[in-house]
mmCIF file of C-alpha atoms in Angstrom:
data_model
loop_
_atom_site.group_PDB
_atom_site.id
_atom_site.type_symbol
_atom_site.label_atom_id
_atom_site.label_comp_id
_atom_site.label_asym_id
_atom_site.label_seq_id
_atom_site.Cartn_x
_atom_site.Cartn_y
_atom_site.Cartn_z
ATOM 1 C CA GLU A 23 -18.130 6.090 5.510
ATOM 2 C CA ASP A 24 -15.926 3.640 3.598
ATOM 3 C CA GLN A 25 -13.910 1.565 6.013
ATOM 4 C CA VAL A 26 -11.644 -1.484 5.960
ATOM 5 C CA THR A 27 -10.946 -3.297 9.327
ATOM 6 C CA GLN A 28 -8.424 -6.070 9.857
ATOM 7 C CA SER A 29 -8.269 -8.550 12.733
ATOM 8 C CA PRO A 30 -6.555 -9.577 14.803
ATOM 9 C CA GLU A 31 -4.071 -6.731 15.177
ATOM 10 C CA ALA A 32 -1.294 -9.303 15.903
ATOM 11 C CA LEU A 33 -1.173 -13.041 15.763
ATOM 12 C CA ARG A 34 1.504 -15.348 17.108
ATOM 13 C CA LEU A 35 1.610 -18.925 15.801
ATOM 14 C CA GLN A 36 3.902 -21.883 16.185
ATOM 15 C CA GLU A 37 5.420 -23.246 13.003
ATOM 16 C CA GLY A 38 2.877 -25.555 11.343
ATOM 17 C CA GLU A 39 -0.135 -24.050 13.273
ATOM 18 C CA SER A 40 -2.629 -23.007 10.581
ATOM 19 C CA SER A 41 -4.842 -19.963 11.038
ATOM 20 C CA SER A 42 -6.731 -17.165 9.269
ATOM 21 C CA LEU A 43 -6.572 -13.398 9.049
ATOM 22 C CA ASN A 44 -9.730 -11.348 8.586
ATOM 23 C CA CYS A 45 -10.478 -8.260 6.550
ATOM 24 C CA SER A 46 -14.012 -6.814 6.814
ATOM 25 C CA TYR A 47 -15.077 -3.935 4.692
ATOM 26 C CA THR A 48 -17.925 -1.430 4.428
ATOM 27 C CA VAL A 49 -17.643 0.466 1.202
ATOM 28 C CA SER A 50 -19.958 2.038 -1.256
ATOM 29 C CA GLY A 51 -18.813 -0.116 -4.060
ATOM 30 C CA LEU A 52 -16.007 -2.683 -4.497
ATOM 31 C CA ARG A 53 -13.833 -2.708 -7.624
ATOM 32 C CA GLY A 54 -11.272 -5.146 -6.112
ATOM 33 C CA LEU A 55 -9.847 -6.392 -2.799
ATOM 34 C CA PHE A 56 -6.091 -6.833 -2.462
ATOM 35 C CA TRP A 57 -3.799 -8.586 -0.067
ATOM 36 C CA TYR A 58 -0.317 -7.394 0.449
ATOM 37 C CA ARG A 59 2.613 -8.580 2.609
ATOM 38 C CA GLN A 60 4.987 -5.957 4.176
ATOM 39 C CA ASP A 61 8.329 -6.819 5.810
ATOM 40 C CA PRO A 62 9.916 -4.308 8.166
ATOM 41 C CA GLY A 63 11.535 -1.434 6.388
ATOM 42 C CA LYS A 64 10.173 -2.369 3.012
ATOM 43 C CA GLY A 65 7.261 -1.450 0.795
ATOM 44 C CA PRO A 66 4.173 -3.729 0.546
ATOM 45 C CA GLU A 67 4.447 -6.697 -1.770
ATOM 46 C CA PHE A 68 1.411 -7.666 -3.810
ATOM 47 C CA LEU A 69 -0.099 -11.134 -3.071
ATOM 48 C CA PHE A 70 -3.678 -11.400 -4.442
ATOM 49 C CA THR A 71 -6.470 -9.683 -6.090
ATOM 50 C CA LEU A 72 -10.099 -10.754 -5.557
ATOM 51 C CA TYR A 73 -12.940 -9.223 -7.564
ATOM 52 C CA SER A 74 -16.188 -10.964 -6.613
ATOM 53 C CA ALA A 75 -17.814 -12.915 -3.811
ATOM 54 C CA GLY A 76 -16.945 -16.605 -3.911
ATOM 55 C CA GLU A 77 -13.608 -16.078 -5.540
ATOM 56 C CA GLU A 78 -10.559 -17.770 -4.158
ATOM 57 C CA LYS A 79 -6.770 -17.419 -4.929
ATOM 58 C CA GLU A 80 -3.895 -19.533 -3.751
ATOM 59 C CA LYS A 81 -0.164 -19.147 -3.555
ATOM 60 C CA GLU A 82 2.069 -21.626 -1.706
ATOM 61 C CA ARG A 83 0.809 -21.684 1.933
ATOM 62 C CA LEU A 84 -1.602 -18.742 1.412
ATOM 63 C CA LYS A 85 -5.220 -18.839 0.305
ATOM 64 C CA ALA A 86 -7.400 -15.712 0.000
ATOM 65 C CA THR A 87 -11.186 -15.852 -0.088
ATOM 66 C CA LEU A 88 -13.871 -13.207 -0.533
ATOM 67 C CA THR A 89 -17.522 -12.795 0.574
ATOM 68 C CA LYS A 90 -19.775 -9.765 0.217
ATOM 69 C CA LYS A 91 -18.602 -8.370 3.532
ATOM 70 C CA GLU A 92 -15.174 -9.761 4.227
ATOM 71 C CA SER A 93 -12.090 -11.597 3.054
ATOM 72 C CA PHE A 94 -9.922 -14.133 4.755
ATOM 73 C CA LEU A 95 -6.290 -14.921 4.283
ATOM 74 C CA HIS A 96 -5.731 -18.532 5.328
ATOM 75 C CA ILE A 97 -2.203 -19.578 6.215
ATOM 76 C CA THR A 98 -1.630 -23.360 6.081
ATOM 77 C CA ALA A 99 1.249 -24.823 8.098
ATOM 78 C CA PRO A 100 3.110 -21.452 8.310
ATOM 79 C CA LYS A 101 6.889 -21.149 8.527
ATOM 80 C CA PRO A 102 8.968 -18.501 10.302
ATOM 81 C CA GLU A 103 9.641 -16.792 6.947
ATOM 82 C CA ASP A 104 5.921 -16.088 6.732
ATOM 83 C CA SER A 105 6.300 -13.604 9.619
ATOM 84 C CA ALA A 106 5.327 -10.201 8.272
ATOM 85 C CA THR A 107 2.544 -7.659 8.347
ATOM 86 C CA TYR A 108 -0.383 -8.577 6.024
ATOM 87 C CA LEU A 109 -2.328 -5.722 4.651
ATOM 88 C CA CYS A 110 -5.776 -5.758 3.048
ATOM 89 C CA ALA A 111 -6.904 -3.004 0.676
ATOM 90 C CA VAL A 112 -10.064 -2.129 -1.181
ATOM 91 C CA ARG A 113 -10.310 -0.192 -4.366
ATOM 92 C CA LEU A 114 -13.610 1.651 -4.593
ATOM 93 C CA ASN A 115 -15.917 1.340 -7.508
ATOM 94 C CA THR A 116 -16.134 5.083 -7.984
ATOM 95 C CA GLY A 117 -14.499 5.354 -11.406
ATOM 96 C CA GLY A 118 -11.283 6.679 -9.887
ATOM 97 C CA PHE A 119 -8.261 5.212 -8.206
ATOM 98 C CA LYS A 120 -9.100 5.601 -4.518
ATOM 99 C CA THR A 121 -7.890 2.709 -2.402
ATOM 100 C CA ILE A 122 -8.441 2.204 1.292
ATOM 101 C CA PHE A 123 -6.077 0.124 3.385
ATOM 102 C CA GLY A 124 -6.689 -1.701 6.633
ATOM 103 C CA ALA A 125 -4.278 -1.282 9.528
ATOM 104 C CA GLY A 126 -2.760 -4.731 8.945
ATOM 105 C CA THR A 127 -2.247 -7.874 10.936
ATOM 106 C CA ARG A 128 1.265 -8.469 12.303
ATOM 107 C CA LEU A 129 2.001 -12.205 12.054
ATOM 108 C CA PHE A 130 4.752 -13.837 14.109
ATOM 109 C CA VAL A 131 5.589 -17.487 13.392
ATOM 110 C CA LYS A 132 7.909 -19.217 15.913
ATOM 111 C CA ALA A 133 10.004 -22.221 14.920
ATOM 112 C CA GLU B 17 16.476 -1.290 -12.818
ATOM 113 C CA THR B 18 13.184 -3.120 -12.376
ATOM 114 C CA GLY B 19 9.947 -2.384 -10.497
ATOM 115 C CA VAL B 20 9.530 0.826 -8.564
ATOM 116 C CA THR B 21 12.468 2.709 -7.177
ATOM 117 C CA GLN B 22 12.506 5.610 -4.701
ATOM 118 C CA THR B 23 15.253 8.021 -3.692
ATOM 119 C CA PRO B 24 16.483 8.972 -1.210
ATOM 120 C CA ARG B 25 15.787 6.037 1.103
ATOM 121 C CA HIS B 26 16.251 8.174 4.200
ATOM 122 C CA LEU B 27 15.832 11.876 4.655
ATOM 123 C CA VAL B 28 16.299 14.132 7.668
ATOM 124 C CA MET B 29 15.203 17.717 7.236
ATOM 125 C CA GLY B 30 14.505 20.730 9.379
ATOM 126 C CA MET B 31 11.110 22.424 9.431
ATOM 127 C CA THR B 32 12.384 25.321 7.205
ATOM 128 C CA ASN B 33 14.046 23.152 4.545
ATOM 129 C CA LYS B 34 12.864 22.325 1.085
ATOM 130 C CA LYS B 35 13.453 18.826 -0.302
ATOM 131 C CA SER B 36 12.039 16.472 -2.934
ATOM 132 C CA LEU B 37 11.284 12.807 -3.016
ATOM 133 C CA LYS B 38 11.641 10.945 -6.327
ATOM 134 C CA CYS B 39 9.955 7.817 -7.625
ATOM 135 C CA GLU B 40 10.423 5.971 -10.900
ATOM 136 C CA GLN B 41 8.560 2.965 -12.235
ATOM 137 C CA HIS B 42 9.878 0.584 -14.884
ATOM 138 C CA LEU B 43 6.676 -1.469 -15.318
ATOM 139 C CA GLY B 44 4.981 0.371 -18.093
ATOM 140 C CA HIS B 45 2.159 1.402 -15.755
ATOM 141 C CA ASN B 46 0.002 4.510 -16.336
ATOM 142 C CA ALA B 47 -1.023 5.320 -12.747
ATOM 143 C CA MET B 48 1.254 6.407 -9.881
ATOM 144 C CA TYR B 49 0.488 7.021 -6.177
ATOM 145 C CA TRP B 50 1.926 8.620 -3.031
ATOM 146 C CA TYR B 51 1.074 7.107 0.308
ATOM 147 C CA LYS B 52 2.085 8.154 3.856
ATOM 148 C CA GLN B 53 2.636 5.291 6.395
ATOM 149 C CA SER B 54 2.855 6.294 10.015
ATOM 150 C CA ALA B 55 3.414 3.927 12.955
ATOM 151 C CA LYS B 56 0.285 1.887 13.820
ATOM 152 C CA LYS B 57 -1.851 3.629 11.255
ATOM 153 C CA PRO B 58 -3.174 2.431 7.878
ATOM 154 C CA LEU B 59 -1.570 3.558 4.672
ATOM 155 C CA GLU B 60 -2.916 6.905 3.782
ATOM 156 C CA LEU B 61 -3.472 7.704 0.144
ATOM 157 C CA MET B 62 -2.109 11.173 -0.646
ATOM 158 C CA PHE B 63 -2.191 11.676 -4.430
ATOM 159 C CA VAL B 64 -2.893 9.706 -7.612
ATOM 160 C CA TYR B 65 -1.806 10.535 -11.112
ATOM 161 C CA ASN B 66 -3.119 8.729 -14.184
ATOM 162 C CA PHE B 67 -1.415 9.448 -17.519
ATOM 163 C CA LYS B 68 0.230 12.507 -15.816
ATOM 164 C CA GLU B 69 -3.045 13.985 -14.669
ATOM 165 C CA GLN B 70 -3.874 14.182 -10.962
ATOM 166 C CA THR B 71 -6.977 12.188 -10.247
ATOM 167 C CA GLU B 72 -6.920 12.148 -6.410
ATOM 168 C CA ASN B 73 -5.954 14.626 -3.747
ATOM 169 C CA ASN B 74 -6.819 13.267 -0.388
ATOM 170 C CA SER B 75 -7.028 16.669 1.354
ATOM 171 C CA VAL B 76 -3.307 16.836 1.701
ATOM 172 C CA PRO B 77 -1.740 20.011 3.231
ATOM 173 C CA SER B 78 -0.182 22.358 0.647
ATOM 174 C CA ARG B 79 3.284 21.864 2.204
ATOM 175 C CA PHE B 80 3.253 18.610 0.162
ATOM 176 C CA SER B 81 3.376 19.368 -3.642
ATOM 177 C CA PRO B 82 3.326 16.501 -6.147
ATOM 178 C CA GLU B 83 4.658 16.624 -9.661
ATOM 179 C CA CYS B 84 4.233 14.003 -12.384
ATOM 180 C CA PRO B 85 6.222 15.032 -15.518
ATOM 181 C CA ASN B 86 5.482 11.714 -17.299
ATOM 182 C CA SER B 87 3.960 8.251 -16.614
ATOM 183 C CA SER B 88 7.248 6.877 -15.330
ATOM 184 C CA HIS B 89 8.332 9.571 -12.807
ATOM 185 C CA LEU B 90 6.660 11.100 -9.758
ATOM 186 C CA PHE B 91 8.004 13.605 -7.320
ATOM 187 C CA LEU B 92 6.846 14.828 -3.987
ATOM 188 C CA HIS B 93 8.196 18.313 -3.077
ATOM 189 C CA LEU B 94 8.336 19.139 0.627
ATOM 190 C CA HIS B 95 8.546 22.527 2.292
ATOM 191 C CA THR B 96 8.004 23.907 5.833
ATOM 192 C CA LEU B 97 7.103 20.523 7.204
ATOM 193 C CA GLN B 98 6.011 19.729 10.729
ATOM 194 C CA PRO B 99 7.385 16.969 13.035
ATOM 195 C CA GLU B 100 4.066 15.021 12.634
ATOM 196 C CA ASP B 101 4.964 14.649 8.953
ATOM 197 C CA SER B 102 7.727 12.239 9.895
ATOM 198 C CA ALA B 103 6.752 8.883 8.343
ATOM 199 C CA LEU B 104 7.509 6.441 5.612
ATOM 200 C CA TYR B 105 6.520 7.751 2.222
ATOM 201 C CA LEU B 106 5.642 5.080 -0.297
ATOM 202 C CA CYS B 107 5.256 5.336 -4.088
ATOM 203 C CA ALA B 108 3.306 2.791 -6.074
ATOM 204 C CA SER B 109 2.175 2.235 -9.631
ATOM 205 C CA SER B 110 -0.649 0.246 -11.216
ATOM 206 C CA GLN B 111 -2.770 -0.562 -14.217
ATOM 207 C CA LYS B 112 -0.957 -1.214 -17.434
ATOM 208 C CA ALA B 113 -3.131 0.139 -20.111
ATOM 209 C CA GLY B 114 -5.395 -2.472 -21.697
ATOM 210 C CA THR B 115 -5.476 -4.809 -18.675
ATOM 211 C CA SER B 116 -7.520 -5.118 -15.514
ATOM 212 C CA GLY B 117 -4.486 -4.929 -13.319
ATOM 213 C CA TYR B 118 -5.561 -2.718 -10.475
ATOM 214 C CA GLU B 119 -3.019 -4.141 -8.053
ATOM 215 C CA GLN B 120 -0.359 -1.675 -6.950
ATOM 216 C CA TYR B 121 3.307 -2.282 -6.931
ATOM 217 C CA PHE B 122 5.301 -0.376 -4.287
ATOM 218 C CA GLY B 123 8.714 1.055 -3.984
ATOM 219 C CA PRO B 124 10.790 0.580 -0.837
ATOM 220 C CA GLY B 125 9.834 3.948 0.606
ATOM 221 C CA THR B 126 11.606 6.995 1.885
ATOM 222 C CA ARG B 127 11.921 7.248 5.672
ATOM 223 C CA LEU B 128 11.436 11.011 6.402
ATOM 224 C CA THR B 129 12.336 12.545 9.755
ATOM 225 C CA VAL B 130 11.431 16.201 10.357
ATOM 226 C CA THR B 131 13.401 17.818 13.098
#
């Protein structure tokens, strides 16, 4: 069964304390892996797309990496405004549009 | 208007009511999606339309009826809902023709409460 699992479920950091979020996947075929940020009461906001193992993408304090089994979202020196839920999603390589989301990691960054 | 818009933002309906959710995208995308987001559960894909044709129906109950009159508009018609259908309903669009842009762009969602 195709599955996307994110860990930890919640993460509390002090401002400036770097850490990583994990997204592990077991799918029949990967078309792309996506990271989104979701603030309370809003729709998810697209951050990164990764297509193949070894690929890395960066944006400000965030860096996403991909292996054949998992992806990491590294947060360097986070700030309180980075507090949000981070979602990982996998689009299956089945010729259609099916996308499976993980349950997300809720990140809290304290000043 | 830019991006993906959804109306209404909040909806309270009784179990015998009929209502519709509307989504409009201004990104020139050809695919549109409906998702359900319940508390502490992953986003659940409900329907996908590509160039107005339905390509995914994720075993959604018939009390949810989608409609896609063109590539920019998507509706979700609701009737005889159950309290467990209360959730945030999100619309998204993706994949401008001729690019590899599979990433999805989401609207703000409609918070639905069924009483």
